[in-house]
Coordinates of C-alpha atoms and ligand atoms in Angstrom, one line a residue:
Chain A
M1 CA 39.4 -26.3 -4.4
A2 CA 36.2 -26.2 -2.7
I3 CA 36.0 -23.7 0.1
I4 CA 34.0 -24.9 3.1
V5 CA 32.3 -21.9 4.7
E6 CA 32.1 -22.2 8.4
R7 CA 28.5 -21.5 9.3
K8 CA 28.1 -19.5 12.4
R9 CA 26.0 -21.4 15.0
L10 CA 23.0 -19.3 15.7
S11 CA 22.2 -18.5 19.3
F12 CA 18.9 -19.4 20.8
W13 CA 17.5 -15.9 20.4
E14 CA 18.7 -15.7 16.8
R15 CA 16.9 -18.9 16.1
T16 CA 13.6 -17.6 17.5
Y17 CA 13.9 -15.0 14.7
L18 CA 12.4 -12.4 17.1
P19 CA 15.4 -10.1 17.6
Q20 CA 15.8 -9.9 13.8
I21 CA 12.2 -8.9 13.4
L22 CA 12.6 -6.2 16.1
S23 CA 15.8 -4.8 14.5
G24 CA 14.0 -4.9 11.1
L25 CA 11.1 -3.0 12.6
Y26 CA 13.6 -0.4 13.9
I27 CA 15.2 0.0 10.5
T28 CA 11.9 0.5 8.7
L29 CA 10.8 2.9 11.4
K30 CA 13.9 4.9 10.8
N31 CA 13.2 4.9 7.1
F32 CA 9.7 5.9 7.8
F33 CA 10.9 9.2 9.3
A34 CA 13.9 9.6 7.0
P35 CA 13.7 12.3 4.3
K36 CA 12.0 11.1 1.2
V37 CA 14.0 10.7 -2.0
T38 CA 11.1 11.1 -4.4
L39 CA 11.2 14.2 -6.6
E40 CA 7.7 15.5 -6.9
Y41 CA 8.2 16.0 -10.5
P42 CA 5.8 18.4 -12.1
D43 CA 6.0 20.6 -8.9
Q44 CA 9.7 20.2 -8.5
Q45 CA 12.0 20.2 -11.5
P46 CA 15.1 18.1 -11.5
V47 CA 18.5 19.7 -11.8
I48 CA 19.8 19.2 -15.3
P49 CA 23.5 18.3 -15.2
Q50 CA 26.1 19.9 -17.5
G51 CA 26.4 18.3 -20.8
Y52 CA 22.9 16.8 -20.7
R53 CA 21.7 15.8 -24.2
G54 CA 18.0 16.6 -24.5
A55 CA 16.0 17.6 -27.4
P56 CA 17.9 18.9 -30.5
V57 CA 17.4 22.6 -31.1
L58 CA 18.8 25.3 -33.4
V59 CA 21.0 28.1 -32.1
C60 CA 22.1 31.6 -33.0
D61 CA 25.6 33.0 -32.6
S62 CA 26.4 35.9 -30.3
D63 CA 25.5 38.4 -33.1
G64 CA 22.1 36.9 -33.3
R65 CA 22.7 35.3 -36.7
H66 CA 20.8 32.1 -37.4
K67 CA 23.6 29.6 -37.8
C68 CA 22.0 27.0 -39.9
V69 CA 22.9 27.2 -43.6
S70 CA 20.5 24.4 -44.6
C71 CA 23.2 22.1 -45.9
Q72 CA 20.9 19.2 -44.9
L73 CA 23.6 17.1 -43.5
C74 CA 21.7 16.6 -40.4
E75 CA 18.7 15.5 -42.4
F76 CA 20.8 12.9 -44.2
V77 CA 22.4 11.6 -41.1
C78 CA 19.4 11.5 -38.9
P79 CA 18.8 7.7 -38.4
S80 CA 15.1 8.1 -37.6
K81 CA 14.3 10.7 -40.3
A82 CA 13.1 13.2 -37.8
I83 CA 14.6 16.2 -39.5
K84 CA 13.1 17.9 -42.5
V85 CA 14.9 21.0 -43.9
T86 CA 13.4 23.2 -46.5
P87 CA 16.3 25.1 -48.0
S88 CA 15.9 28.5 -49.4
A89 CA 17.9 31.6 -50.3
I90 CA 18.6 34.2 -47.7
P91 CA 16.8 37.4 -48.6
E92 CA 18.9 39.9 -50.6
D93 CA 18.4 42.7 -48.1
S94 CA 19.7 40.7 -45.2
Q95 CA 23.2 41.5 -44.0
Y96 CA 24.0 37.8 -44.2
A97 CA 22.8 37.5 -47.8
F98 CA 26.3 36.5 -48.9
I99 CA 25.9 33.2 -47.0
E100 CA 23.5 32.3 -49.7
K101 CA 21.4 29.7 -48.0
G102 CA 19.3 29.4 -44.9
P103 CA 16.3 27.2 -44.1
A104 CA 12.8 28.4 -45.0
D105 CA 11.6 25.9 -42.6
F106 CA 13.3 23.4 -40.3
Q107 CA 11.2 20.7 -38.8
I108 CA 12.2 18.3 -36.1
D109 CA 9.6 15.7 -35.4
M110 CA 10.0 14.9 -31.7
S111 CA 7.8 11.9 -32.0
R112 CA 10.6 10.4 -34.2
C113 CA 13.7 11.7 -32.7
I114 CA 15.7 9.2 -30.7
Y115 CA 18.1 11.7 -29.1
C116 CA 21.1 10.1 -30.7
G117 CA 22.9 13.4 -31.2
L118 CA 24.1 12.5 -34.7
C119 CA 22.6 15.8 -36.1
Q120 CA 24.8 17.7 -33.7
E121 CA 27.9 15.8 -34.7
A122 CA 27.2 16.1 -38.4
C123 CA 26.5 19.8 -38.5
P124 CA 29.4 21.7 -40.1
E125 CA 28.1 25.0 -38.8
Q126 CA 27.5 23.9 -35.2
A127 CA 24.0 25.1 -35.6
I128 CA 22.2 22.3 -34.0
F129 CA 22.7 21.3 -30.4
M130 CA 21.2 18.9 -28.0
G131 CA 19.5 21.1 -25.5
S132 CA 18.6 20.6 -21.9
E133 CA 14.9 20.0 -22.5
F134 CA 13.7 16.6 -21.5
S135 CA 10.0 16.8 -21.1
I136 CA 8.2 17.1 -24.4
N137 CA 4.4 16.9 -24.6
A138 CA 1.7 17.7 -26.9
Y139 CA -1.9 16.7 -27.4
T140 CA -1.5 16.0 -31.2
R141 CA 1.1 14.5 -33.4
A142 CA 1.4 17.8 -35.2
G143 CA 2.1 19.4 -31.9
L144 CA 5.3 17.3 -31.6
V145 CA 6.7 18.6 -34.8
R146 CA 8.8 21.7 -34.0
H147 CA 9.4 24.4 -36.6
K148 CA 12.3 26.7 -37.2
D149 CA 11.1 29.6 -35.1
D150 CA 10.4 27.5 -32.1
L151 CA 13.7 25.7 -32.4
Y152 CA 15.6 29.0 -32.5
K153 CA 13.7 30.3 -29.6
I154 CA 14.3 27.3 -27.4
G155 CA 18.0 27.0 -28.6
G156 CA 18.9 30.6 -27.8
V157 CA 22.4 31.8 -28.2
V158 CA 25.6 29.8 -28.2
P159 CA 28.6 32.1 -28.3
D160 CA 30.8 31.3 -31.4
K161 CA 34.5 31.7 -30.9
I162 CA 35.6 31.4 -34.5
M163 CA 33.0 33.7 -36.2
K164 CA 33.8 32.1 -39.5
W165 CA 31.3 34.0 -41.6
Q166 CA 32.3 37.4 -40.2
K167 CA 35.9 36.6 -41.2
I168 CA 34.9 35.6 -44.7
K169 CA 32.9 38.8 -45.0
E170 CA 35.9 40.9 -43.8
R171 CA 38.2 39.2 -46.2
E172 CA 35.8 39.7 -49.1
A173 CA 35.5 43.4 -48.1
K174 CA 39.3 43.7 -48.4
Chain B
M1 CA -29.3 -12.4 33.0
Q2 CA -30.1 -9.6 30.7
S3 CA -27.5 -9.9 28.0
Y4 CA -28.4 -7.1 25.7
H5 CA -29.5 -3.5 26.2
I6 CA -33.2 -2.7 25.8
F7 CA -33.7 0.7 24.3
S8 CA -37.5 0.7 24.3
D9 CA -40.4 -1.5 25.5
C10 CA -41.6 -1.9 21.9
A11 CA -39.8 -4.9 20.4
L12 CA -40.1 -3.3 16.9
I13 CA -38.4 -0.1 17.9
N14 CA -35.7 -2.1 19.7
G15 CA -35.1 -4.2 16.7
A16 CA -34.9 -1.1 14.5
I17 CA -32.3 0.5 16.8
Y18 CA -30.3 -2.7 16.7
F19 CA -30.5 -2.8 12.9
G20 CA -29.3 0.8 12.8
L21 CA -26.4 -0.1 15.1
S22 CA -25.5 -3.1 13.0
V23 CA -25.4 -0.9 9.9
L24 CA -23.2 1.6 11.8
C25 CA -20.9 -1.2 12.9
V26 CA -20.6 -2.5 9.3
F27 CA -20.0 1.1 8.2
I28 CA -17.2 1.5 10.8
I29 CA -15.5 -1.7 9.8
M30 CA -15.8 -0.7 6.1
A31 CA -14.4 2.7 6.8
F32 CA -11.5 1.2 8.7
A33 CA -10.9 -1.3 5.9
G34 CA -10.8 1.6 3.4
L35 CA -8.6 3.7 5.5
S36 CA -6.2 0.8 6.1
V37 CA -5.9 0.5 2.3
V38 CA -4.7 4.1 2.2
A39 CA -2.5 3.5 5.3
E40 CA -1.0 0.5 3.6
R41 CA 0.0 2.5 0.5
K42 CA 1.2 5.5 2.6
V43 CA 3.2 3.5 5.2
C44 CA 4.8 1.3 2.5
A45 CA 5.7 4.4 0.6
Y46 CA 7.2 6.1 3.6
I47 CA 9.2 3.1 4.5
Q48 CA 10.5 2.9 1.0
G49 CA 11.4 6.6 0.9
R50 CA 8.5 7.6 -1.3
W51 CA 5.6 9.9 -0.7
G52 CA 2.8 7.6 -1.8
P53 CA -0.4 8.7 -3.3
N54 CA -0.6 12.5 -2.9
R55 CA -2.0 13.8 -6.2
T56 CA -5.5 12.5 -6.6
A57 CA -7.9 15.2 -6.0
I58 CA -11.6 15.8 -6.4
A59 CA -12.2 19.1 -8.2
V60 CA -14.3 21.0 -5.6
V61 CA -13.1 19.4 -2.5
E62 CA -9.5 20.2 -3.4
D63 CA -10.2 23.9 -3.2
I64 CA -11.3 23.9 0.5
P65 CA -8.5 25.6 2.4
F66 CA -6.4 23.3 4.6
V67 CA -8.8 20.4 4.5
G68 CA -8.5 19.9 0.7
N69 CA -4.8 19.9 0.8
F70 CA -4.7 17.6 3.8
L71 CA -7.0 15.1 2.1
K72 CA -4.9 15.3 -1.1
K73 CA -1.5 15.0 0.5
N74 CA -2.6 12.1 2.6
G75 CA -4.1 10.2 -0.3
L76 CA -7.5 10.2 1.2
M77 CA -9.1 11.2 -2.1
Q78 CA -7.3 8.3 -3.7
L79 CA -9.6 6.1 -1.6
A80 CA -12.6 7.5 -3.4
A81 CA -10.9 6.9 -6.7
D82 CA -10.0 3.3 -5.8
G83 CA -13.5 2.6 -4.6
L84 CA -15.1 4.1 -7.7
K85 CA -12.8 2.1 -9.9
F86 CA -13.9 -1.1 -8.4
L87 CA -17.5 -0.1 -8.7
L88 CA -17.4 1.2 -12.3
K89 CA -15.1 -1.3 -14.0
E90 CA -16.5 -3.9 -16.3
D91 CA -17.3 -7.0 -14.2
P92 CA -16.3 -9.9 -16.3
L93 CA -17.5 -13.4 -15.7
P94 CA -15.0 -15.9 -17.2
K95 CA -16.5 -18.7 -19.2
H96 CA -14.7 -21.5 -17.5
V97 CA -15.7 -20.8 -13.9
K98 CA -18.3 -22.6 -11.8
K99 CA -20.7 -19.7 -11.7
I100 CA -22.6 -20.0 -8.4
W101 CA -19.5 -20.7 -6.3
Y102 CA -17.6 -18.1 -8.2
M103 CA -20.2 -15.4 -7.4
L104 CA -20.6 -16.6 -3.8
A105 CA -16.9 -16.7 -2.9
P106 CA -16.3 -12.9 -2.5
V107 CA -19.4 -12.7 -0.2
M108 CA -18.0 -15.7 1.7
A109 CA -14.8 -13.8 2.2
L110 CA -16.4 -10.7 3.5
A111 CA -19.4 -11.9 5.5
P112 CA -17.6 -13.8 8.3
V113 CA -15.6 -10.6 9.1
L114 CA -18.7 -8.6 9.5
I115 CA -20.3 -11.3 11.6
V116 CA -17.4 -11.4 13.9
A117 CA -17.5 -7.6 14.2
G118 CA -20.9 -8.0 15.8
V119 CA -19.4 -9.6 18.9
I120 CA -16.4 -7.4 19.3
P121 CA -16.9 -5.1 22.4
F122 CA -15.9 -1.7 21.1
G123 CA -16.3 -0.1 24.4
V124 CA -18.2 -0.3 27.7
Y125 CA -21.2 1.4 29.2
W126 CA -22.8 1.1 32.6
Q127 CA -26.4 0.6 33.5
D128 CA -27.8 0.0 37.0
G129 CA -24.2 -0.5 38.3
R130 CA -23.4 -3.2 35.7
A131 CA -21.1 -2.9 32.8
Y132 CA -22.2 -3.9 29.3
P133 CA -20.2 -4.0 26.1
V134 CA -20.8 -1.6 23.3
S135 CA -21.3 -4.3 20.8
I136 CA -24.1 -5.5 18.6
A137 CA -24.4 -8.9 20.3
N138 CA -23.4 -9.5 23.9
I139 CA -23.2 -13.3 24.0
D140 CA -21.5 -15.4 26.5
I141 CA -19.5 -17.4 24.0
S142 CA -18.4 -14.5 21.9
L143 CA -14.8 -15.7 21.9
L144 CA -15.8 -19.0 20.4
V145 CA -18.0 -17.3 17.8
A146 CA -15.2 -15.0 16.9
L147 CA -12.7 -17.9 16.4
A148 CA -15.1 -20.2 14.6
V149 CA -16.8 -17.7 12.3
G150 CA -13.5 -15.9 11.7
G151 CA -12.0 -19.1 10.5
L152 CA -14.8 -19.4 8.0
G153 CA -13.3 -16.6 6.0
V154 CA -11.0 -19.1 4.4
Y155 CA -14.0 -20.7 2.7
G156 CA -14.1 -17.6 0.5
A157 CA -10.6 -18.3 -0.6
I158 CA -11.2 -22.1 -1.1
M159 CA -14.4 -21.5 -3.0
A160 CA -12.8 -18.9 -5.2
G161 CA -9.8 -21.2 -5.9
W162 CA -12.0 -24.1 -6.7
S163 CA -14.6 -22.4 -8.8
S164 CA -12.1 -20.4 -10.8
N165 CA -11.1 -23.6 -12.5
S166 CA -7.6 -22.6 -13.1
K167 CA -4.3 -23.6 -11.6
Y168 CA -3.0 -20.6 -9.7
P169 CA -6.1 -19.8 -7.8
Y170 CA -6.4 -23.5 -7.0
L171 CA -2.9 -23.7 -5.6
G172 CA -3.5 -20.5 -3.7
A173 CA -6.7 -21.8 -2.2
M174 CA -5.0 -25.1 -1.2
R175 CA -2.3 -23.2 0.6
A176 CA -4.8 -21.0 2.3
A177 CA -6.7 -24.0 3.5
A178 CA -3.5 -25.7 4.8
Q179 CA -2.3 -22.5 6.5
V180 CA -5.6 -21.7 8.2
I181 CA -6.0 -25.3 9.5
S182 CA -2.5 -25.2 11.1
Y183 CA -2.7 -21.7 12.5
E184 CA -6.3 -21.9 13.7
L185 CA -5.1 -24.7 15.9
A186 CA -2.2 -22.6 17.3
M187 CA -4.5 -19.7 17.8
G188 CA -7.1 -21.8 19.7
L189 CA -4.5 -23.3 21.9
S190 CA -2.9 -20.0 22.6
V191 CA -6.1 -18.5 24.1
L192 CA -6.7 -21.4 26.4
P193 CA -4.5 -20.0 29.2
V194 CA -6.4 -16.8 28.9
I195 CA -9.7 -18.5 29.2
L196 CA -8.5 -20.5 32.1
M197 CA -7.3 -17.3 33.8
A198 CA -10.7 -15.7 33.2
S199 CA -12.5 -18.6 34.7
Y200 CA -10.3 -18.5 37.8
N201 CA -11.3 -14.9 38.1
G202 CA -14.9 -16.1 38.2
V203 CA -16.0 -14.4 35.0
S204 CA -17.8 -15.9 32.0
A205 CA -14.6 -17.1 30.5
L206 CA -15.6 -17.4 26.8
S207 CA -16.9 -13.9 26.5
I208 CA -14.5 -11.4 24.9
F209 CA -16.1 -8.6 26.9
E210 CA -15.6 -10.3 30.2
I211 CA -11.9 -11.0 29.4
A212 CA -11.5 -7.4 28.3
K213 CA -13.2 -6.2 31.4
M214 CA -11.0 -8.3 33.6
Q215 CA -8.0 -6.3 32.4
S216 CA -9.7 -3.0 32.9
G217 CA -7.9 -1.0 35.5
D218 CA -5.5 -3.9 35.9
V219 CA -2.4 -5.2 34.1
W220 CA -3.0 -6.2 30.5
L221 CA -3.0 -9.8 29.6
C222 CA -0.1 -9.4 27.1
M223 CA 2.1 -8.9 30.2
L224 CA 0.7 -11.8 32.2
Q225 CA 0.6 -14.1 29.2
P226 CA 3.3 -12.9 26.8
L227 CA 3.8 -16.2 25.0
S228 CA 0.0 -16.6 24.4
A229 CA -0.1 -13.1 23.1
L230 CA 2.8 -13.7 20.8
I231 CA 1.5 -16.9 19.4
F232 CA -2.0 -15.4 19.0
L233 CA -0.5 -12.5 17.1
V234 CA 1.6 -14.7 14.8
A235 CA -1.4 -16.9 14.2
L236 CA -3.5 -13.8 13.5
F237 CA -1.0 -12.7 10.8
A238 CA -1.4 -16.1 9.2
E239 CA -5.2 -16.1 9.6
T240 CA -5.5 -12.8 7.9
N241 CA -3.2 -13.9 5.1
R242 CA -0.9 -10.9 5.7
L243 CA 2.7 -10.9 4.8
P244 CA 5.0 -12.6 5.9
F245 CA 2.3 -15.4 5.6
D246 CA 0.6 -14.4 2.4
M247 CA 0.7 -18.0 1.1
A248 CA -2.7 -17.7 -0.5
E249 CA -2.0 -14.7 -2.6
S250 CA 1.8 -14.8 -3.1
E251 CA 2.1 -12.6 -6.1
T252 CA 5.6 -13.9 -6.6
D253 CA 4.6 -17.4 -7.5
F254 CA 0.8 -17.5 -8.0
V255 CA 0.1 -14.3 -10.0
S256 CA -2.4 -13.3 -7.4
G257 CA -3.4 -16.5 -5.8
Y258 CA -7.1 -17.4 -5.2
H259 CA -8.5 -14.2 -6.7
T260 CA -6.5 -14.3 -9.9
E261 CA -9.6 -14.8 -11.9
Y262 CA -11.5 -12.0 -10.2
G263 CA -11.9 -8.4 -11.3
S264 CA -13.7 -5.2 -10.5
F265 CA -16.3 -5.3 -7.8
K266 CA -15.8 -9.0 -6.8
F267 CA -12.1 -8.4 -6.4
G268 CA -13.0 -5.3 -4.4
L269 CA -15.0 -7.5 -2.0
F270 CA -12.0 -9.8 -1.5
F271 CA -9.8 -6.8 -0.9
V272 CA -12.1 -5.2 1.6
G273 CA -12.6 -8.6 3.2
E274 CA -8.9 -9.0 3.7
Y275 CA -8.5 -5.6 5.3
G276 CA -11.7 -6.1 7.2
H277 CA -10.2 -9.2 8.6
V278 CA -7.1 -7.3 9.6
V279 CA -9.3 -4.7 11.4
V280 CA -11.4 -7.2 13.2
G281 CA -8.4 -9.4 14.0
S282 CA -6.7 -6.4 15.5
A283 CA -9.8 -5.6 17.5
L284 CA -9.9 -9.1 18.8
F285 CA -6.3 -9.0 19.8
I286 CA -6.8 -5.7 21.6
A287 CA -9.8 -6.9 23.5
L288 CA -8.0 -10.1 24.5
F289 CA -4.5 -9.0 25.2
L290 CA -4.1 -5.2 25.0
G291 CA -6.5 -4.2 27.7
G292 CA -9.6 -3.5 25.5
W293 CA -10.7 0.1 25.9
D294 CA -8.2 1.0 28.6
P295 CA -5.9 3.9 27.7
L296 CA -2.9 2.5 29.8
P297 CA -2.3 -0.6 31.9
G298 CA -3.7 -0.1 35.3
C299 CA -5.9 2.9 34.5
D300 CA -9.4 2.9 33.1
W301 CA -12.2 5.3 32.3
P302 CA -14.2 5.6 35.6
S303 CA -17.8 4.4 35.5
S304 CA -18.9 7.5 37.4
W305 CA -18.4 9.6 34.3
G306 CA -21.2 7.7 32.6
I307 CA -21.7 8.4 28.9
V308 CA -18.5 10.4 28.7
S309 CA -16.6 7.3 29.8
T310 CA -18.4 5.2 27.3
L311 CA -17.5 7.6 24.4
L312 CA -13.9 7.7 25.6
S313 CA -13.7 4.0 25.8
V314 CA -15.0 3.6 22.3
A315 CA -12.6 6.2 21.1
T316 CA -9.7 4.5 22.9
F317 CA -10.6 1.2 21.4
L318 CA -10.7 2.6 17.9
V319 CA -7.4 4.4 18.3
K320 CA -5.8 1.2 19.5
V321 CA -7.3 -0.6 16.4
A322 CA -5.8 2.0 14.2
F323 CA -2.4 1.6 15.8
M324 CA -2.7 -2.2 15.5
V325 CA -3.6 -2.0 11.8
V326 CA -0.5 0.2 11.3
F327 CA 1.5 -2.4 13.1
F328 CA 0.2 -5.0 10.7
I329 CA 1.3 -2.9 7.8
W330 CA 4.6 -2.1 9.4
I331 CA 5.4 -5.8 9.8
R332 CA 4.3 -6.4 6.2
W333 CA 6.9 -4.0 4.9
T334 CA 9.6 -5.2 7.2
V335 CA 9.6 -9.0 7.3
P336 CA 10.3 -10.9 4.1
R337 CA 7.8 -13.5 3.3
F338 CA 8.3 -17.1 4.2
R339 CA 8.3 -20.1 1.9
N340 CA 5.4 -22.4 2.1
D341 CA 7.3 -25.1 3.9
Q342 CA 8.7 -22.6 6.4
V343 CA 5.2 -21.5 7.1
M344 CA 4.1 -25.1 7.7
T345 CA 7.2 -25.8 9.9
L346 CA 6.6 -22.7 11.9
G347 CA 3.0 -23.6 12.4
W348 CA 3.2 -27.3 13.2
K349 CA 6.6 -27.7 14.7
C350 CA 6.9 -24.5 16.6
L351 CA 3.6 -22.6 17.3
V352 CA 1.3 -25.6 18.0
P353 CA 3.7 -27.4 20.5
L354 CA 4.6 -24.1 22.0
A355 CA 1.0 -23.1 22.6
A356 CA 0.3 -26.5 24.0
L357 CA 3.3 -26.3 26.3
N358 CA 2.3 -22.9 27.4
F359 CA -1.1 -24.1 28.3
V360 CA 0.3 -27.1 30.2
A361 CA 2.8 -24.9 32.0
Y362 CA 0.1 -22.5 33.0
L363 CA -2.1 -25.4 34.2
I364 CA 0.8 -26.8 36.4
Y365 CA 1.5 -23.3 37.6
T366 CA -2.0 -22.6 38.7
S367 CA -2.5 -26.0 40.3
I368 CA 0.6 -25.4 42.4
A369 CA -0.1 -21.8 43.2
Ligands
SF4_1 S1 19.1 13.5 -32.3 FE1 19.3 11.9 -33.8 S2 17.2 11.3 -34.2 FE2 17.1 13.3 -33.2 S3 17.0 14.7 -34.8 FE3 19.2 14.5 -34.3 S4 20.0 12.9 -35.6 FE4 17.7 12.8 -35.7
SF4_2 S1 21.5 22.3 -38.8 FE1 23.6 22.1 -39.5 S2 23.7 20.2 -40.6 FE2 21.5 20.8 -40.4 S3 21.0 21.9 -42.2 FE3 21.6 23.4 -40.7 S4 23.8 23.7 -41.0 FE4 23.3 21.8 -42.1

């Protein structure tokens, strides 16, 4: 059923349109002096919310062990082929030599990454995380490719509750 | 009657001084136009909750304490960047345009504004007990000159639209023409009571200066003739192609209206012309209705102070112009734009009859009183 909307009959002053202009001017004047919402970005940094998914980075556990075991699952899953892992053995003299593998180099090409987070999901070691970094600049393409050391440096430490490798080591020691 | 000031007995020196003053006048109008561009961007930003341009900086100037930061934060160095951009960009000449008219149009848009600026009384000075306007030309029919030559500005838009040989500029130009014709009429009619009033007061009624002087130390005409002032103001908005009447440009439906095909310096001339028009229009409105160089209604700068009063009067006038320009900008960012048919309705069915009625009513009133 059609609804007939009763139009309010405008008063004489409303039809002159002038009171509306005046009230409009008042509103814009109030806005003029209202605090500004603009974040002056490079000078002021935004507050990054919890759970923000920024650039993927590598992390260490609380013992400072590099967690990545270069299984290359992230490399396979990455839809934009941004990750390139160069696996190698862990040096004999390292206390983590029993883990067998670690990356010689781990590259994430930030000019390719689409921040999908699949690498984080795929990683069996919880070694790669989406960090809180959101502004990534470089003057060259090569500058956008991040290497292992940088990735670990930016990633920092993520405390590991399970400490799987420590347990394995203890078991083997027994 | 000596209608202009003689600085020296030698005609050549006199002419040279007048030439210098004209250049100064053009410079002031240009400076105001440039500043209003900045003001436009700043005011619009503030109204929309933004900061507006506040990062552009010139390397050395930026480092001057206080001043540098002030200029940067208020976007004043952005002005230099904008100007340079217009000057340095490639100036393309599209193949399909009618060249002569195409080149002439920006000049046509700017020139009338500067001519009108010549008859605006920016202040007052006294000599031998008589008051003279601080203007380039003190002519008895300056109001007519201002209205007539000011209306010529639309020829720039029409020429541009026609010579661009493309549909959107053409439509924009046609709308500009229609709009100016209708609002010019309302504007002319709305000042008639003012002219009448001035002639009752026994002053040279078609001179902007005399009308402004009439209000000096007295009530302002916008209080005696509020309807005239209102119609004049609305018509002024339409004349200067400002929102809510920007039919000629209307980015929403015509890309950019009559100057769609223009770029770089030629576009810059249109741009400056538009803001110059706003500045000169404001000056005209102030001289006619807002008491000219008086700081407040009923109080004026005393003639006994001589040159000090003159300087104060010019300063007052310029400050008022600045406020008026900000008012123009304020309106632009407040009132949504009209449709073309609404503009025409408002012009022909509302403002023109109203102005005529106002005039007739004033005639009847004065003949009775
Ligand atoms: S976030 Fe997605 S695109 Fe980026 S590296 Fe991880 S898997 Fe590849
Ligand atoms: S980051 Fe995770 S998924 Fe990628 S190679 Fe290292 S352990 Fe494997």
